[in-house]
PDB file of C-alpha atoms in Angstrom:
ATOM      1  CA  MET P 142       0.072  -0.065  -0.008  1.00 83.00           C
ATOM      2  CA  LEU P 143       2.780   2.460   1.044  1.00 89.00           C
ATOM      3  CA  THR P 144       4.750   1.984  -2.110  1.00 91.00           C
ATOM      4  CA  ASP P 145       1.409   2.103  -4.437  1.00 91.00           C
ATOM      5  CA  ASN P 146       0.550   5.722  -2.518  1.00 91.00           C
ATOM      6  CA  MET P 147       4.158   6.716  -3.437  1.00 93.00           C
ATOM      7  CA  ALA P 148       3.315   5.870  -6.997  1.00 92.00           C
ATOM      8  CA  ARG P 149       0.419   7.766  -6.825  1.00 92.00           C
ATOM      9  CA  VAL P 150       1.766  10.932  -5.923  1.00 94.00           C
ATOM     10  CA  LYS P 151       4.949  10.553  -7.954  1.00 94.00           C
ATOM     11  CA  ASP P 152       2.206  10.772 -10.784  1.00 92.00           C
ATOM     12  CA  ALA P 153       0.895  14.011  -9.283  1.00 94.00           C
ATOM     13  CA  LEU P 154       4.210  15.930  -9.039  1.00 95.00           C
ATOM     14  CA  GLY P 155       4.470  15.810 -12.784  1.00 93.00           C
ATOM     15  CA  PRO P 156       7.856  17.426 -14.339  1.00 94.00           C
ATOM     16  CA  VAL P 157       9.509  18.082 -10.693  1.00 94.00           C
ATOM     17  CA  PHE P 158       9.068  14.461 -10.137  1.00 95.00           C
ATOM     18  CA  GLY P 159      13.140  13.521 -11.019  1.00 93.00           C
ATOM     19  CA  PRO P 160      14.935  16.878 -11.324  1.00 94.00           C
ATOM     20  CA  GLN P 161      13.499  18.477  -8.341  1.00 95.00           C
ATOM     21  CA  ILE P 162      12.071  15.405  -5.889  1.00 96.00           C
ATOM     22  CA  SER P 163      13.178  12.209  -5.413  1.00 96.00           C
ATOM     23  CA  PHE P 164      12.038   9.429  -3.526  1.00 96.00           C
ATOM     24  CA  VAL P 165      14.046   6.318  -1.777  1.00 95.00           C
ATOM     25  CA  SER P 166      12.856   3.131  -0.781  1.00 95.00           C
ATOM     26  CA  ILE P 167      15.092   1.307   1.838  1.00 94.00           C
ATOM     27  CA  THR P 168      14.361  -2.682   2.589  1.00 95.00           C
ATOM     28  CA  VAL P 169      14.020  -3.486   5.858  1.00 94.00           C
ATOM     29  CA  ASP P 170      15.205  -7.078   4.468  1.00 95.00           C
ATOM     30  CA  PRO P 171      17.957  -7.038   2.797  1.00 95.00           C
ATOM     31  CA  GLU P 172      18.752 -10.507   2.757  1.00 93.00           C
ATOM     32  CA  ARG P 173      15.829 -11.115   0.610  1.00 94.00           C
ATOM     33  CA  ASP P 174      15.552  -7.839  -0.936  1.00 96.00           C
ATOM     34  CA  THR P 175      18.831  -8.369  -3.303  1.00 97.00           C
ATOM     35  CA  PRO P 176      19.189  -5.589  -6.185  1.00 96.00           C
ATOM     36  CA  ASP P 177      17.380  -8.159  -8.638  1.00 96.00           C
ATOM     37  CA  VAL P 178      14.299  -8.536  -6.292  1.00 97.00           C
ATOM     38  CA  LEU P 179      14.227  -4.869  -5.991  1.00 96.00           C
ATOM     39  CA  LYS P 180      14.359  -4.403  -9.709  1.00 94.00           C
ATOM     40  CA  GLN P 181      11.748  -6.072 -10.357  1.00 95.00           C
ATOM     41  CA  TYR P 182       9.438  -4.689  -7.348  1.00 94.00           C
ATOM     42  CA  ALA P 183      10.288  -1.180  -8.910  1.00 94.00           C
ATOM     43  CA  ARG P 184       9.056  -2.586 -12.400  1.00 92.00           C
ATOM     44  CA  ASN P 185       5.914  -3.511 -11.062  1.00 91.00           C
ATOM     45  CA  PHE P 186       5.163   0.125  -9.483  1.00 87.00           C
ATOM     46  CA  ALA P 187       6.462   1.460 -12.975  1.00 86.00           C
ATOM     47  CA  ALA P 188       8.816   3.579 -10.726  1.00 87.00           C
ATOM     48  CA  ASP P 189      11.324   5.801 -13.023  1.00 80.00           C
ATOM     49  CA  VAL P 190      14.988   4.944 -12.012  1.00 79.00           C
ATOM     50  CA  LYS P 191      15.674   8.510 -12.672  1.00 87.00           C
ATOM     51  CA  GLY P 192      13.649   9.635  -9.456  1.00 94.00           C
ATOM     52  CA  TRP P 193      13.123   6.422  -7.485  1.00 95.00           C
ATOM     53  CA  LEU P 194      15.709   4.323  -6.111  1.00 94.00           C
ATOM     54  CA  PHE P 195      15.019   1.224  -4.417  1.00 95.00           C
ATOM     55  CA  LEU P 196      18.102   0.076  -2.084  1.00 95.00           C
ATOM     56  CA  THR P 197      19.367  -2.611  -0.454  1.00 96.00           C
ATOM     57  CA  GLY P 198      23.058  -3.616   0.785  1.00 96.00           C
ATOM     58  CA  ASP P 199      24.805  -5.213   3.979  1.00 96.00           C
ATOM     59  CA  PRO P 200      22.462  -5.883   6.463  1.00 93.00           C
ATOM     60  CA  ALA P 201      24.334  -3.966   9.325  1.00 94.00           C
ATOM     61  CA  VAL P 202      24.808  -0.785   7.192  1.00 95.00           C
ATOM     62  CA  VAL P 203      20.741  -0.848   5.969  1.00 93.00           C
ATOM     63  CA  HIS P 204      19.558  -1.247   9.499  1.00 91.00           C
ATOM     64  CA  GLU P 205      21.857   1.339  10.476  1.00 93.00           C
ATOM     65  CA  VAL P 206      20.671   3.990   7.887  1.00 92.00           C
ATOM     66  CA  GLY P 207      17.142   2.962   9.211  1.00 90.00           C
ATOM     67  CA  ARG P 208      17.997   3.373  12.677  1.00 90.00           C
ATOM     68  CA  ARG P 209      18.833   6.875  12.094  1.00 90.00           C
ATOM     69  CA  TYR P 210      15.388   7.328  10.936  1.00 89.00           C
ATOM     70  CA  GLY P 211      13.676   6.037  13.186  1.00 89.00           C
ATOM     71  CA  VAL P 212      12.691   2.514  11.351  1.00 91.00           C
ATOM     72  CA  ILE P 213      12.716  -0.100  13.944  1.00 88.00           C
ATOM     73  CA  SER P 214      12.393  -3.787  12.365  1.00 90.00           C
ATOM     74  CA  LYS P 215      12.565  -7.245  13.640  1.00 90.00           C
ATOM     75  CA  LYS P 216      12.854 -10.777  12.346  1.00 90.00           C
ATOM     76  CA  THR P 217       9.596 -12.929  13.181  1.00 93.00           C
ATOM     77  CA  ALA P 218      10.080 -16.306  13.856  1.00 95.00           C
ATOM     78  CA  LYS P 219       8.988 -17.430  10.404  1.00 93.00           C
ATOM     79  CA  GLY P 220      11.794 -15.164   9.263  1.00 90.00           C
ATOM     80  CA  ASP P 221       9.629 -11.984   8.026  1.00 92.00           C
ATOM     81  CA  VAL P 222      10.430  -8.979   9.086  1.00 92.00           C
ATOM     82  CA  ASP P 223       7.930  -6.657  10.991  1.00 92.00           C
ATOM     83  CA  HIS P 224       8.596  -2.827  11.031  1.00 91.00           C
ATOM     84  CA  ILE P 225       7.142   0.752  11.362  1.00 89.00           C
ATOM     85  CA  LEU P 226       6.330   2.423   8.236  1.00 91.00           C
ATOM     86  CA  LEU P 227       8.087   5.446   7.933  1.00 93.00           C
ATOM     87  CA  THR P 228       8.175   8.200   5.024  1.00 95.00           C
ATOM     88  CA  SER P 229      10.621  10.647   5.798  1.00 96.00           C
ATOM     89  CA  LEU P 230      10.993  14.048   4.106  1.00 96.00           C
ATOM     90  CA  VAL P 231      14.309  15.240   3.852  1.00 95.00           C
ATOM     91  CA  ASP P 232      15.672  18.697   2.034  1.00 95.00           C
ATOM     92  CA  ARG P 233      18.374  19.386  -0.188  1.00 93.00           C
ATOM     93  CA  ASN P 234      20.960  19.880   2.607  1.00 93.00           C
ATOM     94  CA  GLY P 235      19.981  16.721   4.270  1.00 92.00           C
ATOM     95  CA  SER P 236      17.886  17.572   6.848  1.00 94.00           C
ATOM     96  CA  LEU P 237      14.958  15.483   8.030  1.00 94.00           C
ATOM     97  CA  ARG P 238      12.028  17.630   7.855  1.00 96.00           C
ATOM     98  CA  VAL P 239       8.721  15.605   8.086  1.00 95.00           C
ATOM     99  CA  GLN P 240       7.849  11.854   8.852  1.00 95.00           C
ATOM    100  CA  TYR P 241       4.580  10.407   8.534  1.00 95.00           C
ATOM    101  CA  VAL P 242       4.046   6.876  10.611  1.00 93.00           C
ATOM    102  CA  GLY P 243       1.877   4.367   8.398  1.00 90.00           C
ATOM    103  CA  ALA P 244       0.733   3.644   4.771  1.00 87.00           C
ATOM    104  CA  GLY P 245      -2.400   5.768   5.125  1.00 87.00           C
ATOM    105  CA  PHE P 246      -1.301   9.210   5.595  1.00 90.00           C
ATOM    106  CA  ASP P 247      -2.837  12.341   3.615  1.00 93.00           C
ATOM    107  CA  LEU P 248      -1.635  12.182   0.129  1.00 94.00           C
ATOM    108  CA  GLU P 249      -2.205  15.695  -0.720  1.00 95.00           C
ATOM    109  CA  GLU P 250      -0.408  16.609   2.578  1.00 96.00           C
ATOM    110  CA  PHE P 251       2.521  14.568   1.461  1.00 96.00           C
ATOM    111  CA  ARG P 252       2.194  16.372  -1.925  1.00 96.00           C
ATOM    112  CA  SER P 253       2.175  19.638  -0.711  1.00 97.00           C
ATOM    113  CA  ASP P 254       5.005  19.227   1.547  1.00 97.00           C
ATOM    114  CA  LEU P 255       7.094  18.152  -0.984  1.00 97.00           C
ATOM    115  CA  LEU P 256       6.417  21.023  -3.360  1.00 97.00           C
ATOM    116  CA  ARG P 257       6.944  23.415  -0.407  1.00 96.00           C
ATOM    117  CA  LEU P 258      10.624  22.082   0.089  1.00 95.00           C
ATOM    118  CA  VAL P 259      10.722  22.439  -3.743  1.00 95.00           C
ATOM    119  CA  ASP P 260       9.896  25.935  -3.502  1.00 94.00           C
ATOM    120  CA  GLU P 261      12.403  27.073  -0.660  1.00 94.00           C
ATOM    121  CA  PRO P 262      15.580  29.203  -1.411  1.00 89.00           C
ATOM    122  CA  ARG P 263      18.500  27.688  -1.991  1.00 82.00           C
TER     123      ARG P 263
END
């Protein structure tokens, strides 16, 4: 649901998506989500590789990046990964500006917040 919502916002952003706004989706399960798996996942959502990256990597590094942004995850007994859903807006200076919890946040508010960041003076 979250990725589907992000795809809708991407489409609503029009020409600013890519050159001025990028999405970065980071796996919480890097052991399963190999580059090939994420490439197929991105294709399923028609993610434009010029503006939407799907990242995986060394599990320790991926978990540390997630932790820095408040993502909490835990492997279950079945081997799945339970995690909090967080969408973070990071400005062009790398500062965390806004976080949305869950997948059901207001997409119009999200789009407006993105455009507001684009309009900020450099």
